[in-house]
């Protein structure tokens, strides 16, 4: 009965909008999990497109598919019990000729080697309570090229506008559950993503609203904004709102089935065990040929994963950021990590970037890793500027002796930016906050607490000026 109601509702929605409904089964899709249904799905999309647009309807079933080709003015509706399933084998579209590969990795540079993709399109919607299963997609470990025929991402969009992704679920989604590059006016709402690499990658995009999403990604980033050179030009990611989202680092699949098991972590970059850190975080970077402007993050929670990361590594200008009403539990690296670096994966001649004008307010982090603390790390001559932290509570596990922490913090200007870049397998020299190459940093109502005695100093401050500390407390 529920399936019938949903089906009738979807037909009503399409009919009232003046659009035809194209049931993929009417075009030959079997939905048995064995037959390759992507040609039938493409036929339904083409028929709808030739009529000026319409709804492509997936009734309950398991639709084994290779690459599915989107078109403008198309709405894919996944009914309850419907699964778009990345088929086994090497039948996916090959990667198209991409932009200059020295500026971003293979995964960011190609879109067509995906389960569902569209380029230069407008007015696209994918919605409904169904599932996109990317189990057979390559997670792209090592960020190297995958061979022709191997799928690399679940959904890829390039140079599109007016996109809506709403209410469906995604599991084991390859390198990216979503790679959106150069997409303007995009709404992502109500997605559940339980994946083995990145969740939502929003690159060189403008006017994006991400809300009510649950992203579990223990081996890489959860929600990540980027500004790469993948469009062969400098493009900022700007005017982005992220709200009411949850990020976590549980075992892949255990959020979808509500068991929430804790993983034995393996680094996606090295393939080696990594027991002290998880990903799953909210990140701005690492790709920053362009910058980030006007970004608002609010009412988000983090569980058994990383925290918030803001980076300018390739020359990008990062400014106008707000983070508010955030809750973190069992953060496995730094709850707040800001980094200006000099990796410079950009065309020659671009100067080192900037991070400035940031407000972080009403953040509560409980049981964070004892190794890192909060880190603000610029470079000599390139300071992080104008950061205000207001009403922040940072509760760390603690338990590190001063003599067991790293003694000297290296600069590592061109190293890949992660909280362990300064200390390796050791703890940072401070238990609370490192402020280095920074100016105009305001702490207004920041409280530290430690579950175990920790003899390291609270702060490590180096080459910093105008550091204001009001109502900074350490609880016993």
Coordinates of C-alpha atoms in Angstrom, one line a residue, residues 273-453:
X273 CA 46.2 1.1 9.7
X274 CA 45.4 4.4 11.4
X275 CA 43.9 3.9 14.8
X276 CA 44.1 7.4 16.3
X277 CA 42.3 9.5 13.6
X278 CA 39.2 9.4 11.5
X279 CA 37.9 11.6 8.8
X280 CA 34.2 12.3 8.4
X281 CA 34.8 16.0 9.1
X282 CA 33.6 19.2 7.6
X283 CA 36.4 20.7 5.5
X284 CA 37.1 23.8 3.4
X285 CA 40.1 22.7 1.3
X286 CA 42.5 21.1 0.5
X287 CA 42.1 22.2 -3.2
X288 CA 42.3 26.0 -3.0
X289 CA 43.5 27.5 -6.3
X290 CA 40.3 29.6 -5.8
X291 CA 39.1 30.6 -2.4
X292 CA 36.0 30.4 -0.2
X293 CA 33.8 33.4 0.5
X294 CA 30.5 33.9 2.4
X295 CA 30.2 30.4 4.0
X296 CA 27.8 29.8 6.9
X297 CA 27.8 26.6 8.9
X298 CA 25.3 26.1 11.7
X299 CA 23.5 23.5 13.8
X300 CA 25.7 20.6 12.9
X301 CA 26.9 17.6 15.0
X302 CA 30.1 15.5 14.7
X303 CA 30.5 12.0 16.2
X304 CA 33.6 9.8 16.2
X305 CA 35.2 11.8 13.4
X306 CA 37.2 14.9 12.7
X307 CA 36.1 18.5 13.4
X308 CA 36.1 21.6 11.2
X309 CA 39.0 22.2 8.9
X310 CA 39.8 25.4 7.0
X311 CA 42.7 25.6 4.6
X312 CA 44.4 27.7 2.0
X313 CA 47.1 25.7 0.4
X314 CA 47.2 26.7 -3.2
X315 CA 46.8 30.5 -3.1
X316 CA 43.1 30.9 -2.4
X317 CA 41.6 33.8 -0.4
X318 CA 39.4 32.4 2.4
X319 CA 37.2 35.0 4.1
X320 CA 33.8 35.6 5.5
X321 CA 33.1 32.4 7.3
X322 CA 30.8 31.7 10.3
X323 CA 30.5 28.5 12.3
X324 CA 27.8 28.4 15.0
X325 CA 26.0 25.9 17.2
X326 CA 28.2 22.9 16.6
X327 CA 28.4 19.8 18.8
X328 CA 31.3 17.4 18.7
X329 CA 31.7 14.1 20.5
X330 CA 34.8 11.8 20.5
X331 CA 36.6 14.0 18.0
X332 CA 39.6 11.9 16.8
X333 CA 41.8 14.8 15.7
X334 CA 41.7 18.6 16.1
X335 CA 38.2 20.0 16.7
X336 CA 39.3 23.2 14.9
X337 CA 42.2 23.2 12.4
X338 CA 43.1 26.2 10.3
X339 CA 46.1 26.1 8.0
X340 CA 47.8 28.4 5.4
X341 CA 50.3 26.4 3.4
X342 CA 52.4 26.7 0.4
X343 CA 51.6 23.5 -1.6
X344 CA 50.8 25.8 -4.6
X345 CA 49.0 23.3 -6.9
X346 CA 48.1 26.2 -9.1
X347 CA 49.5 27.9 -12.2
X348 CA 52.8 29.4 -11.6
X349 CA 52.9 32.9 -10.1
X350 CA 49.9 32.9 -7.8
X351 CA 50.9 34.2 -4.3
X352 CA 50.4 32.4 -1.0
X353 CA 46.7 32.6 0.1
X354 CA 44.9 34.1 3.1
X355 CA 42.5 33.1 5.8
X356 CA 40.7 36.0 7.5
X357 CA 37.4 37.3 8.9
X358 CA 36.1 34.2 10.7
X359 CA 33.6 33.8 13.5
X360 CA 33.3 30.5 15.5
X361 CA 30.6 30.6 18.2
X362 CA 28.7 28.2 20.5
X363 CA 30.8 25.1 19.9
X364 CA 30.8 22.3 22.4
X365 CA 33.5 19.5 21.9
X366 CA 33.6 16.6 24.3
X367 CA 36.2 13.9 24.6
X368 CA 38.5 15.2 21.9
X369 CA 41.8 13.6 21.1
X370 CA 44.6 14.5 23.5
X371 CA 47.2 14.8 20.8
X372 CA 46.3 18.0 18.9
X373 CA 44.0 20.6 20.5
X374 CA 42.9 23.6 18.4
X375 CA 45.4 24.6 15.8
X376 CA 45.7 27.9 13.9
X377 CA 48.9 27.7 11.8
X378 CA 49.8 30.3 9.2
X379 CA 53.2 30.8 7.6
X380 CA 55.9 33.4 8.2
X381 CA 54.7 36.6 6.5
X382 CA 51.3 35.0 5.8
X383 CA 49.2 35.3 9.0
X384 CA 45.8 33.9 9.8
X385 CA 43.8 37.1 10.6
X386 CA 40.7 38.2 12.4
X387 CA 39.3 35.1 14.0
X388 CA 36.8 35.4 16.9
X389 CA 35.9 32.4 19.1
X390 CA 32.9 33.0 21.3
X391 CA 31.3 30.7 23.8
X392 CA 33.5 27.7 23.1
X393 CA 33.8 24.6 25.3
X394 CA 36.7 22.2 24.6
X395 CA 36.8 19.0 26.7
X396 CA 39.8 16.8 25.8
X397 CA 40.8 13.4 27.0
X398 CA 44.2 14.7 28.2
X399 CA 46.7 12.5 30.0
X400 CA 49.9 13.6 28.1
X401 CA 53.1 14.4 30.0
X402 CA 55.0 17.5 28.8
X403 CA 58.2 15.4 28.3
X404 CA 56.3 13.0 25.9
X405 CA 55.2 15.8 23.5
X406 CA 57.0 17.0 20.5
X407 CA 59.6 19.6 21.4
X408 CA 59.9 21.5 18.1
X409 CA 57.0 22.3 15.8
X410 CA 58.3 22.3 12.2
X411 CA 56.8 24.7 9.5
X412 CA 56.2 22.1 6.8
X413 CA 54.9 24.7 4.4
X414 CA 54.3 22.4 1.5
X415 CA 53.2 19.3 3.4
X416 CA 49.7 17.9 3.0
X417 CA 47.6 19.6 5.7
X418 CA 46.3 17.4 8.5
X419 CA 46.5 18.0 12.3
X420 CA 49.2 15.4 12.7
X421 CA 51.5 17.2 10.2
X422 CA 53.4 18.9 13.0
X423 CA 53.8 16.1 15.4
X424 CA 53.6 12.8 13.6
X425 CA 52.8 10.0 16.0
X426 CA 53.6 12.3 19.0
X427 CA 51.4 14.8 20.8
X428 CA 51.6 18.6 20.2
X429 CA 53.5 20.6 22.8
X430 CA 50.3 22.3 24.0
X431 CA 47.2 20.7 25.4
X432 CA 44.7 23.4 24.5
X433 CA 45.5 25.7 21.5
X434 CA 48.4 26.4 19.1
X435 CA 48.4 29.9 17.6
X436 CA 51.2 30.4 15.1
X437 CA 51.7 33.1 12.5
X438 CA 48.5 34.8 13.3
X439 CA 47.0 38.1 14.4
X440 CA 43.9 39.6 15.8
X441 CA 42.7 36.3 17.4
X442 CA 39.9 36.9 20.0
X443 CA 38.9 34.4 22.6
X444 CA 35.7 35.5 24.3
X445 CA 34.4 32.8 26.7
X446 CA 36.6 29.8 25.9
X447 CA 36.6 27.0 28.5
X448 CA 39.1 24.1 28.5
X449 CA 38.8 20.9 30.5
X450 CA 40.8 17.7 30.6
X451 CA 39.6 14.3 31.7
X452 CA 43.1 13.2 32.8
X453 CA 45.9 15.2 34.2

